[in-house]
PDB file of C-alpha atoms in Angstrom:
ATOM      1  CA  UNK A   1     125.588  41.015  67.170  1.00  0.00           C
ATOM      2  CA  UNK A   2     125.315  41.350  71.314  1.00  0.00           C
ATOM      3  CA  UNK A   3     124.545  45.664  70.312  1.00  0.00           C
ATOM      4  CA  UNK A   4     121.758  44.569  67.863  1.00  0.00           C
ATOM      5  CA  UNK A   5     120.388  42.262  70.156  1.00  0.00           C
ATOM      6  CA  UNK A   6     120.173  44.647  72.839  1.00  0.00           C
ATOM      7  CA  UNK A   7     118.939  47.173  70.842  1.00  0.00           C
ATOM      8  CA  UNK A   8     116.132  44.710  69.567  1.00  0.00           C
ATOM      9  CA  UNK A   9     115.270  44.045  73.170  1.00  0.00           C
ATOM     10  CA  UNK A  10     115.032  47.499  74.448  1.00  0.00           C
ATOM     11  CA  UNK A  11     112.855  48.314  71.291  1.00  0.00           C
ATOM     12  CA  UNK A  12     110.389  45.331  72.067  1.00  0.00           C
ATOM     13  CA  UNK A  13     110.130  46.722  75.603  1.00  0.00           C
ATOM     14  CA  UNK A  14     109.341  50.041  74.985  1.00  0.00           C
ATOM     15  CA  UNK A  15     106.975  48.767  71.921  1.00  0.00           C
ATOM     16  CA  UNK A  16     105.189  46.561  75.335  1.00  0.00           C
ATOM     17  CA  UNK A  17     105.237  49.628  77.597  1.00  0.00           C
ATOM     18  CA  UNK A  18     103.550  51.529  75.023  1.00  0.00           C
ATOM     19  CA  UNK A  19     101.081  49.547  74.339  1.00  0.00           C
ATOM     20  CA  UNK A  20     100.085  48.523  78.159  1.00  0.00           C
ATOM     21  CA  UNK A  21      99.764  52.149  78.740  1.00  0.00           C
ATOM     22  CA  UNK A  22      97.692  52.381  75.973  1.00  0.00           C
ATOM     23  CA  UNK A  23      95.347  49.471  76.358  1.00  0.00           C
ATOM     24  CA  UNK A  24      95.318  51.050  79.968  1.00  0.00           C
ATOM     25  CA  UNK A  25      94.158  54.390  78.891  1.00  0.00           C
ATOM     26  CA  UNK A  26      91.528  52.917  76.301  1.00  0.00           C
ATOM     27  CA  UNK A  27      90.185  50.504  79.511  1.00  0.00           C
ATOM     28  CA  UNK A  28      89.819  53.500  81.736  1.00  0.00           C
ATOM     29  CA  UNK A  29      87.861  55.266  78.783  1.00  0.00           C
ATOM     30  CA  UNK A  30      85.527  52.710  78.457  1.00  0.00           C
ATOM     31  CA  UNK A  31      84.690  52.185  82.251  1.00  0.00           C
ATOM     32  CA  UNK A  32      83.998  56.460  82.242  1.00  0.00           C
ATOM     33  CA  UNK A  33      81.583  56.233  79.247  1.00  0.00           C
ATOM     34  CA  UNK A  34      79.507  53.235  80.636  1.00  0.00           C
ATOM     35  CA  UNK A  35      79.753  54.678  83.794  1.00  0.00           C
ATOM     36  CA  UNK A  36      78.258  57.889  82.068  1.00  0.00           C
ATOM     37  CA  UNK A  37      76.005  56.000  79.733  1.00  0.00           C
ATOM     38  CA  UNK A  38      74.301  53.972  82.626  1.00  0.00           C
ATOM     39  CA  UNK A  39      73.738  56.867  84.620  1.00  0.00           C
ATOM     40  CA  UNK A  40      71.912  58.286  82.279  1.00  0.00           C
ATOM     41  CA  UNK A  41      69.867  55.150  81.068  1.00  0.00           C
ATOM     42  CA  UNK A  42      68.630  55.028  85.246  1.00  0.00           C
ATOM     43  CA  UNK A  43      65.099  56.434  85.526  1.00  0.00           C
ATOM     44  CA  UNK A  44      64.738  59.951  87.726  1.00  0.00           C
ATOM     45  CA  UNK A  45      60.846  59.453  89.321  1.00  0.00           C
ATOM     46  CA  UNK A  46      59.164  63.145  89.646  1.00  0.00           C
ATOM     47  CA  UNK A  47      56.561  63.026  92.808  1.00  0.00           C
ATOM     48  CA  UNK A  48      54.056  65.446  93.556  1.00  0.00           C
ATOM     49  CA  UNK A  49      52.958  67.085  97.067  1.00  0.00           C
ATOM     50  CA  UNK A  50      50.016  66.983  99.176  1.00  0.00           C
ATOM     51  CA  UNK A  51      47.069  67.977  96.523  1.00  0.00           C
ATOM     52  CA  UNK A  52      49.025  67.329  93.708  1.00  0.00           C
ATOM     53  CA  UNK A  53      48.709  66.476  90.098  1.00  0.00           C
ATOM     54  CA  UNK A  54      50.838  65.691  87.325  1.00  0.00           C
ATOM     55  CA  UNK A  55      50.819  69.186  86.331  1.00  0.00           C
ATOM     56  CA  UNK A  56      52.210  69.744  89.664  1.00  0.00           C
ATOM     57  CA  UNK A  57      55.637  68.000  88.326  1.00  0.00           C
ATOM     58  CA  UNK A  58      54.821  69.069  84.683  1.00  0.00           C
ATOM     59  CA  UNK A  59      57.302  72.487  84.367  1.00  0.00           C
ATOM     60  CA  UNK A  60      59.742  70.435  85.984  1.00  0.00           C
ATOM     61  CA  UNK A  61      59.871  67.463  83.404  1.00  0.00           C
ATOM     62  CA  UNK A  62      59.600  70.009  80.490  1.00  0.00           C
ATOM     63  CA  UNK A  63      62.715  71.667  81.638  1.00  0.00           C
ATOM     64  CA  UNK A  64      64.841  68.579  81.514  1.00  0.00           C
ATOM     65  CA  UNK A  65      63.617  67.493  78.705  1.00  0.00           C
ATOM     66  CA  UNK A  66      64.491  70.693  76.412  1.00  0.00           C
ATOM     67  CA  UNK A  67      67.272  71.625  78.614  1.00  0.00           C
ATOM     68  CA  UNK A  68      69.221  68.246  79.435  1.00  0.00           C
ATOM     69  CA  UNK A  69      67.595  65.572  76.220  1.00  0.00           C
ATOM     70  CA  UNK A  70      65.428  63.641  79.103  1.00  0.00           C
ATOM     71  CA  UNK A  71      62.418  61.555  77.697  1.00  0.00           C
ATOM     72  CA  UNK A  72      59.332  61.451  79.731  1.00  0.00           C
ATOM     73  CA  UNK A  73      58.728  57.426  79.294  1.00  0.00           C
ATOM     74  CA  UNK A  74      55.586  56.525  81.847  1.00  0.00           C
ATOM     75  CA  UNK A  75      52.885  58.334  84.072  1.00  0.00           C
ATOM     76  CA  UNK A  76      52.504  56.081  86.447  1.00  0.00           C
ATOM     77  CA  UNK A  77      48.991  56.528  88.614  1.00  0.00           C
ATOM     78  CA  UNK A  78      48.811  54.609  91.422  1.00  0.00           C
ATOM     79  CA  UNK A  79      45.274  54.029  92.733  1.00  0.00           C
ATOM     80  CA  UNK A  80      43.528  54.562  95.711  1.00  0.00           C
ATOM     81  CA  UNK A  81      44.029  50.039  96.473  1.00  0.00           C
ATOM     82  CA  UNK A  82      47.982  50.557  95.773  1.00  0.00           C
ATOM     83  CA  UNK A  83      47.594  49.202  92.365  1.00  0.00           C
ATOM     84  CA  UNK A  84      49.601  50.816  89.804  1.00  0.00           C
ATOM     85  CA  UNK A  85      48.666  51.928  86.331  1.00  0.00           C
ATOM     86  CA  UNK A  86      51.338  52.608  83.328  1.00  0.00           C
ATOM     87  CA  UNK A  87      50.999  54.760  80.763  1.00  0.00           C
ATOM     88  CA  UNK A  88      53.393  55.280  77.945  1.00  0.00           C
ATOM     89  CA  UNK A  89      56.295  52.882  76.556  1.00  0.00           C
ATOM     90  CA  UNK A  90      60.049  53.312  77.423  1.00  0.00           C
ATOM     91  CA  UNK A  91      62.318  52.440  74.908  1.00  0.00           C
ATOM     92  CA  UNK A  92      65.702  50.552  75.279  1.00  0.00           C
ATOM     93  CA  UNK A  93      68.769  53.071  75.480  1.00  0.00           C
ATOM     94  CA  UNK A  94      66.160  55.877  76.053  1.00  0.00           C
ATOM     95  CA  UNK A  95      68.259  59.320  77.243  1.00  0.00           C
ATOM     96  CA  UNK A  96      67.631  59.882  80.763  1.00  0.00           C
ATOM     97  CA  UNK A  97      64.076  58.595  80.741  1.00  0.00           C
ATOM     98  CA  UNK A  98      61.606  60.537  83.265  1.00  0.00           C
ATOM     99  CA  UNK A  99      59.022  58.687  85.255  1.00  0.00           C
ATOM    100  CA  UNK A 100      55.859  61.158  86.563  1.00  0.00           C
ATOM    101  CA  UNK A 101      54.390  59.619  89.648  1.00  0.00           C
ATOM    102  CA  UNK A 102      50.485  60.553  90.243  1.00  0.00           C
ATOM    103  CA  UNK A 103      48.870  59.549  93.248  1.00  0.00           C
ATOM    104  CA  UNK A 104      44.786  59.122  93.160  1.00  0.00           C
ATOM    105  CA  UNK A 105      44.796  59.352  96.753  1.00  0.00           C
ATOM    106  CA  UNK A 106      46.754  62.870  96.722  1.00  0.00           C
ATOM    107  CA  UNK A 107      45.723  63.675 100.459  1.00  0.00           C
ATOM    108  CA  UNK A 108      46.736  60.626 101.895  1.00  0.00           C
ATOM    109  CA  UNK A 109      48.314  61.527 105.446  1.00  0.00           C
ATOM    110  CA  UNK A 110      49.650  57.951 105.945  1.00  0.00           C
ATOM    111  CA  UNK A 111      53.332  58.243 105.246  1.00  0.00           C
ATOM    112  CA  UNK A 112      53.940  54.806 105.554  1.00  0.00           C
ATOM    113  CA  UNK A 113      51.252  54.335 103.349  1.00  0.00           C
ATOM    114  CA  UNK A 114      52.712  56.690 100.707  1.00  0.00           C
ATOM    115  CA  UNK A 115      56.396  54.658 101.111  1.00  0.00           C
ATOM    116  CA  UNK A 116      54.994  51.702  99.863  1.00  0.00           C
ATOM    117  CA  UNK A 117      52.599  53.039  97.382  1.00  0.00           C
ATOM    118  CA  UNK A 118      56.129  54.261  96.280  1.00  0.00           C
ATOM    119  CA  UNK A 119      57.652  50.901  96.084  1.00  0.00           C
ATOM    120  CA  UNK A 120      54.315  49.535  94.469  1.00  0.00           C
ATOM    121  CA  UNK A 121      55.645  52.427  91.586  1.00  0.00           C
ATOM    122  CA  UNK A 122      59.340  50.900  91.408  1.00  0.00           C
ATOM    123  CA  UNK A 123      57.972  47.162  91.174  1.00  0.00           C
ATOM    124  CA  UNK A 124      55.576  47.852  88.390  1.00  0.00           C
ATOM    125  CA  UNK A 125      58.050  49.735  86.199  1.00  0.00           C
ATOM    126  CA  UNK A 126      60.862  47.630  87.006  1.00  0.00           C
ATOM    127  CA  UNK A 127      58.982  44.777  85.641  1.00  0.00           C
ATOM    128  CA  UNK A 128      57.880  46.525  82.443  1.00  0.00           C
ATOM    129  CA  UNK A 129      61.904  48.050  81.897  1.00  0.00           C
ATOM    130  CA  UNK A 130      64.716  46.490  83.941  1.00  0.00           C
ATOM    131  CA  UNK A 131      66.770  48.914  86.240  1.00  0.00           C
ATOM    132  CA  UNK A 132      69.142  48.706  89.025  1.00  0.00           C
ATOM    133  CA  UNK A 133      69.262  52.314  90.395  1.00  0.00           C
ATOM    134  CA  UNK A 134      67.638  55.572  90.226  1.00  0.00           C
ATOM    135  CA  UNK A 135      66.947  59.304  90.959  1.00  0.00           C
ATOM    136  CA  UNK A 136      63.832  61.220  93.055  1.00  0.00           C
ATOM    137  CA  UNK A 137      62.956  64.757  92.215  1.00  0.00           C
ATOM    138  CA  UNK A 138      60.039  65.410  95.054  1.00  0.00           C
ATOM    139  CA  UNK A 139      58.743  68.646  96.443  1.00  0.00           C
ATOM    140  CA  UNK A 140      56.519  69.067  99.981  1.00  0.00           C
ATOM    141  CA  UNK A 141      54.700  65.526 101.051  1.00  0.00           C
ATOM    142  CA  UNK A 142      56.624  63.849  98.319  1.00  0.00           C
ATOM    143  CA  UNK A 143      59.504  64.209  99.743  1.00  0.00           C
ATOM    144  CA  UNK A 144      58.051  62.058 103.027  1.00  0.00           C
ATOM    145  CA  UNK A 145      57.434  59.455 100.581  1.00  0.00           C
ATOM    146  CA  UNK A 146      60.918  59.411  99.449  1.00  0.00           C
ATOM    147  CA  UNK A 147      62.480  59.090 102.876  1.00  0.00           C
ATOM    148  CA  UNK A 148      59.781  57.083 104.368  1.00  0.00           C
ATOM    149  CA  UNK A 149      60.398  54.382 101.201  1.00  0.00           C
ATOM    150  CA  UNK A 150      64.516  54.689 102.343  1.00  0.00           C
ATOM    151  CA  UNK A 151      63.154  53.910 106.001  1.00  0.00           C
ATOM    152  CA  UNK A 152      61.699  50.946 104.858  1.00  0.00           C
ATOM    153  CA  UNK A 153      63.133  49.507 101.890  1.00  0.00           C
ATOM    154  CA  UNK A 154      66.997  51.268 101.689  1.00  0.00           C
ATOM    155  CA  UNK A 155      68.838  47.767 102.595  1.00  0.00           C
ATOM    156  CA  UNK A 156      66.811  45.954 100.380  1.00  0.00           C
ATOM    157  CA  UNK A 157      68.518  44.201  97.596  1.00  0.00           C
ATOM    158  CA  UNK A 158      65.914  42.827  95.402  1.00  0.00           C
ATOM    159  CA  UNK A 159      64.166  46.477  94.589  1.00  0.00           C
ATOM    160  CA  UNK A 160      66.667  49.046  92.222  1.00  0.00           C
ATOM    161  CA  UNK A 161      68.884  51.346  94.600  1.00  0.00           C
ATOM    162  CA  UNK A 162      68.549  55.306  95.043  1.00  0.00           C
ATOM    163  CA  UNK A 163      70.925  57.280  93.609  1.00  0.00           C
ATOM    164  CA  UNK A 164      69.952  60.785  93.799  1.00  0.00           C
ATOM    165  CA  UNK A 165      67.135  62.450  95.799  1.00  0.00           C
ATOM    166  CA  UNK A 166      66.645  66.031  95.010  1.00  0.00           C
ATOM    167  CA  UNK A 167      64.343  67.633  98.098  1.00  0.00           C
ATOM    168  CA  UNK A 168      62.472  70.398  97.562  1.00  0.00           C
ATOM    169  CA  UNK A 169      60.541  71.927 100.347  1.00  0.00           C
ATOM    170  CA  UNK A 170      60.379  68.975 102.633  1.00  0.00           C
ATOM    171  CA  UNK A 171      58.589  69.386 106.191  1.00  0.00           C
ATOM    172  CA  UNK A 172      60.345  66.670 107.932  1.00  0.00           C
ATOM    173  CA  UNK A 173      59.760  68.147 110.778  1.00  0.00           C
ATOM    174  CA  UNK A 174      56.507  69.829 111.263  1.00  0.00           C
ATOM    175  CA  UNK A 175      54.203  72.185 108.866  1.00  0.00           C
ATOM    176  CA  UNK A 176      53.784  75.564 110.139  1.00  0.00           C
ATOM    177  CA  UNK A 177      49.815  76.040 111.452  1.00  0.00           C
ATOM    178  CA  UNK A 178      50.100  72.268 112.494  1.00  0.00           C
ATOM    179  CA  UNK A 179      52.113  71.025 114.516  1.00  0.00           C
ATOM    180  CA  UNK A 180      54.922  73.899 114.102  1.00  0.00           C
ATOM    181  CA  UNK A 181      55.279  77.805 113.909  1.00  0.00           C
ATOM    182  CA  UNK A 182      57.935  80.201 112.511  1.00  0.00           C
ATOM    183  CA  UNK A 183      61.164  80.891 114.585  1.00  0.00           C
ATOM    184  CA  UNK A 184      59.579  78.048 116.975  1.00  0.00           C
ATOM    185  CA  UNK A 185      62.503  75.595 116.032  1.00  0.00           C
ATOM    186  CA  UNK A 186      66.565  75.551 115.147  1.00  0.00           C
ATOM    187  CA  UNK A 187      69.051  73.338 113.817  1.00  0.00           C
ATOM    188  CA  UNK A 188      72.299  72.070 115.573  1.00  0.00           C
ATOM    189  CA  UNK A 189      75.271  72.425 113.433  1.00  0.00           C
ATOM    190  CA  UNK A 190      75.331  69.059 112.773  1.00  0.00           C
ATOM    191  CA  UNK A 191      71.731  69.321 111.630  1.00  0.00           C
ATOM    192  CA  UNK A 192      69.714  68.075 114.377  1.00  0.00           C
ATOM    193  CA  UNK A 193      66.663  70.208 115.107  1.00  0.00           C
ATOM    194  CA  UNK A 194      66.326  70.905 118.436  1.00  0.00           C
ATOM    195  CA  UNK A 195      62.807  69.566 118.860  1.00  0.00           C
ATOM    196  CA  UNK A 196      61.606  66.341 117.313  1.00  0.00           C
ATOM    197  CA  UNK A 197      57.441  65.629 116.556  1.00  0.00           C
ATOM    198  CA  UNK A 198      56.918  62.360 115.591  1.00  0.00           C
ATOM    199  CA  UNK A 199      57.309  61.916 112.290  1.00  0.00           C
ATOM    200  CA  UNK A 200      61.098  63.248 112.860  1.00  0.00           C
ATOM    201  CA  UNK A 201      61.916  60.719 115.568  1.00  0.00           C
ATOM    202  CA  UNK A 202      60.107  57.702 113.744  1.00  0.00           C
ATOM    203  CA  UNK A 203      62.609  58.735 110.551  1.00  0.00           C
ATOM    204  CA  UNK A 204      65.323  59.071 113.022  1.00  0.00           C
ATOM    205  CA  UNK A 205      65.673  55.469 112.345  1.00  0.00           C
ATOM    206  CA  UNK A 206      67.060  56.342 108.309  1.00  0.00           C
ATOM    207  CA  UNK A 207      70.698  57.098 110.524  1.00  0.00           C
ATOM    208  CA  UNK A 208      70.773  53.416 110.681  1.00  0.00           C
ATOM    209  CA  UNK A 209      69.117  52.255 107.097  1.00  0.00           C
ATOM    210  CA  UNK A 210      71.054  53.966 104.350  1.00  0.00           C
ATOM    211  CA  UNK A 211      74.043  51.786 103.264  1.00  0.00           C
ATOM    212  CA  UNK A 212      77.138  54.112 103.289  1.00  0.00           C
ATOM    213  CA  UNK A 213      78.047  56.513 100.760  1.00  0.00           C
ATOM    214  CA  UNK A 214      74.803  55.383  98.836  1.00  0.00           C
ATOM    215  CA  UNK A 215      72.832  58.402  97.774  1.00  0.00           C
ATOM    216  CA  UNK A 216      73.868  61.922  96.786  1.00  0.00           C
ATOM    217  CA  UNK A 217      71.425  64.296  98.230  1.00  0.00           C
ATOM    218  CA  UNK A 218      70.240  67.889  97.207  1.00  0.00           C
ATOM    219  CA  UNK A 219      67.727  69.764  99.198  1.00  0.00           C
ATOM    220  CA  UNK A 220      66.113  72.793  98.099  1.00  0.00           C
ATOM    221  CA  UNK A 221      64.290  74.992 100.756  1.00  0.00           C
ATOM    222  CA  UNK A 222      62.736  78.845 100.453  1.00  0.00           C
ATOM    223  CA  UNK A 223      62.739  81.659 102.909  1.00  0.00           C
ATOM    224  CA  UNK A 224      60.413  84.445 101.787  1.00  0.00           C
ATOM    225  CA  UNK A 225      62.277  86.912 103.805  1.00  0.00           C
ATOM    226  CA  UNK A 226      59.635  87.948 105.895  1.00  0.00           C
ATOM    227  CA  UNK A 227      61.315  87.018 109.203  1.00  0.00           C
ATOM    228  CA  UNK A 228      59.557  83.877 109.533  1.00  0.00           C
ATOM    229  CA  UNK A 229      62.792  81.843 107.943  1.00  0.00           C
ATOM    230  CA  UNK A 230      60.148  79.857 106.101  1.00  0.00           C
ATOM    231  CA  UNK A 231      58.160  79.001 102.527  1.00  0.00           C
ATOM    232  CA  UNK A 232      55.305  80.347 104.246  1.00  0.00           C
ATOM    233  CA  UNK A 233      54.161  76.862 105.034  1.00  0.00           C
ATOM    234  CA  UNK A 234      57.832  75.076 105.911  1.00  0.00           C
ATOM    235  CA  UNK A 235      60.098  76.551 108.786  1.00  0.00           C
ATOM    236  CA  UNK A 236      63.458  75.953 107.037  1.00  0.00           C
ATOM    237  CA  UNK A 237      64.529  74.470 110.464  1.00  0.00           C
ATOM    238  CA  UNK A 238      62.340  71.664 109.389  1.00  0.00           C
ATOM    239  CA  UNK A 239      63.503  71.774 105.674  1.00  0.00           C
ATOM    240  CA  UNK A 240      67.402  71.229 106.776  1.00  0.00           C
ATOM    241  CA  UNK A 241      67.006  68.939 109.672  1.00  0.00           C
ATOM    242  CA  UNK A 242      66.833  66.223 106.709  1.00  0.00           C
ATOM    243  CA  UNK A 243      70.772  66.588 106.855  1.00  0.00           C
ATOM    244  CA  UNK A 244      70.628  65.150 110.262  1.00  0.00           C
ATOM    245  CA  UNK A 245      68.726  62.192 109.586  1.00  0.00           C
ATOM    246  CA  UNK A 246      71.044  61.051 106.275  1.00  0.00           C
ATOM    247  CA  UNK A 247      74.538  62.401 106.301  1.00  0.00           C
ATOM    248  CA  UNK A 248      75.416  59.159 108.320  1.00  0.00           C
ATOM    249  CA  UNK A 249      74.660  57.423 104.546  1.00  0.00           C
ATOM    250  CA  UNK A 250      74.164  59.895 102.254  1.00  0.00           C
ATOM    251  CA  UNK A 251      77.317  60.218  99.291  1.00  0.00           C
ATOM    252  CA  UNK A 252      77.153  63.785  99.560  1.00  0.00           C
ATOM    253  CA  UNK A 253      75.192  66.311 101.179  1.00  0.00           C
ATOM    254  CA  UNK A 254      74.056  69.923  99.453  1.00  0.00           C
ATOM    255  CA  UNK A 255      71.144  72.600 100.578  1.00  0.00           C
ATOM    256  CA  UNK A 256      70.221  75.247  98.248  1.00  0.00           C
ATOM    257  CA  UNK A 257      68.156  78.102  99.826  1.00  0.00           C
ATOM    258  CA  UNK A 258      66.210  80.331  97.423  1.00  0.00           C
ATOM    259  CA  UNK A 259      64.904  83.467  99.098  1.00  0.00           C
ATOM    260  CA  UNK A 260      61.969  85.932  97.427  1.00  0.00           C
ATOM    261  CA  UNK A 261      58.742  85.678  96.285  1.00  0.00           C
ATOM    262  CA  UNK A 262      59.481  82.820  94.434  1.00  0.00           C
ATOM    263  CA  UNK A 263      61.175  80.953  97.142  1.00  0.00           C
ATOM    264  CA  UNK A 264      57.460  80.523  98.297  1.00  0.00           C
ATOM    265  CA  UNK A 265      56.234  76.921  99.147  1.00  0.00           C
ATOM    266  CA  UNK A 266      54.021  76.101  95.545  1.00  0.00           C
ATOM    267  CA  UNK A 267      56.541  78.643  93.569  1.00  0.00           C
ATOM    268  CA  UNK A 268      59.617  76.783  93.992  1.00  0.00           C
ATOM    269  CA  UNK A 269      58.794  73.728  91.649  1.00  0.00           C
ATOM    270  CA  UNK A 270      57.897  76.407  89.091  1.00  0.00           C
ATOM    271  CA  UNK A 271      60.928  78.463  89.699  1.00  0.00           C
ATOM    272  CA  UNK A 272      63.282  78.935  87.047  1.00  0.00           C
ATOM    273  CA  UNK A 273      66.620  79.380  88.946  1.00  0.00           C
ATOM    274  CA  UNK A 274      65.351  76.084  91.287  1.00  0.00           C
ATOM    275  CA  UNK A 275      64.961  74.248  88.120  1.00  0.00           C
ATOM    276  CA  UNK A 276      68.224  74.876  86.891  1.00  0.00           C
ATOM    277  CA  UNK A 277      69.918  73.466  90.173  1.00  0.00           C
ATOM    278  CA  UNK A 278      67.992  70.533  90.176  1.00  0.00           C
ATOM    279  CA  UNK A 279      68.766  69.881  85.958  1.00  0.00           C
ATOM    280  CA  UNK A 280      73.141  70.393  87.117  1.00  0.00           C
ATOM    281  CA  UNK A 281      72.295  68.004  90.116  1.00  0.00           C
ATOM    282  CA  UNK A 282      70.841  65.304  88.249  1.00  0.00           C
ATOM    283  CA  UNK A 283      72.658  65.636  85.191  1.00  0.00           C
TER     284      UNK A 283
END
């Protein structure tokens, strides 16, 4: 009687064991697919440069969708008063939906301005569908209104949090035939250029706005290799000091340099092998 007892016991155990392991196992599946199935239910916003249109983003937005099943769900215009104007309808459960920022006023200078013209975007959407966090794919002056939204608004809680920003051909710190010239500039190894204009030391203050390990970062930059280490309009010293002013906050920090004819300032948002970087990044 004791042996069949025991024997009883140690079979109950190992029937517990098995199934804790199991439940276990079937817990940690489920946290990895909503983890998976929330990330790609957060909205990726596609911003244009200095003179831009939506057909500036548009190559971009048709590769993910017939590469990686994203949906295009709004164009949102924002007007030369701030105001915001939505066009389209995005769908609960939507796969990866895409949100095309135009901006009326696409010469706009005003940085700051730009930020919250950004945020006016973000408000208006989140209103129409909910969201706690999402991705930025900009290229050239849209990529100042990405950073100079994270100066402003990073730490606060009641707008959604960045996730990703994908950077492509950012002048962060000076535009060649303004207020910089090829070879004129270099970056430490830590990525701090070696001169600062202004718009560099007035982001300076990002180093102390992005919550830690917050946003994963990829930023694309071209060299034409014609010895000017530039897109023909952005020194890459100025393209990679961005590491510099996030890597304090930043989840992870990548550069991608494309060099050719294609690596050119307007060509890399149209560039195949860019594209396909920026689709593995997000996705």
């Amino acid at each position: 009687m004791r042996r069949s007892k025991w024997i009883i016991i140690i079979i109950g155990l190992g029937v517990l064991i098995g199934s804790g392991w199991w439940l276990l196992g079937h817990v940690t599946t489920q946290k990895a697919q909503q983890v998976k199935q929330t990330e790609n239910e957060q909205p990726t916003f596609y911003l244009h440069g200095y003179g831009g249109s939506a057909r500036s983003t548009d190559s971009m937005i048709k590769a993910a969708r017939e590469q990686k099943n994203a949906t295009q769900v709004l164009t949102a215009t924002v007007r030369k008063d701030g105001s915001v104007d939505l066009q389209g309808r995005w769908l609960a459960k939507t796969t990866r939906p895409i949100v095309q920022v135009v901006f009326e006023d696409n010469r706009n200078p005003n940085y700051q301005q730009d930020g919250e013209w950004f945020k006016n975007v973000l408000v208006a959407v989140n209103r129409q569908h909910s969201f706690k966090r999402f991705n930025v794919v900009a290229h050239s002056m849209g990529n100042l209104t990405a950073v100079y939204y994270l100066l402003n608004h990073a730490i606060d809680k009641q707008l959604p949090r960045m996730a990703k920003m994908v950077n492509i051909a950012g002048h962060f710190d000076g535009i060649i035939g303004m207020d910089d010239q090829p070879n004129q500039n270099q970056v430490k190894k830590d990525g701090q250029p070696q001169k600062m204009n202004a718009t560099y030391r007035q982001l300076m203050g990002l180093r102390n706005q992005l919550p830690a390990k917050s946003i994963a970062v990829l930023n694309i930059y071209g060299d034409l290799g014609d010895g000017t280490h530039s897109d023909g309009r952005v020194s890459n010293a100025s393209s990679q000091s961005l590491r510099y002013l996030v890597t304090p906050g930043a989840k992870t920090y990548q550069e991608k340099k494309f060099t050719g004819k294609k690596a050119q300032h307007s060509q890399l948002h149209e560039n195949h092998a860019v594209n396909q970087t920026v689709l593995a990044f997000l996705w």
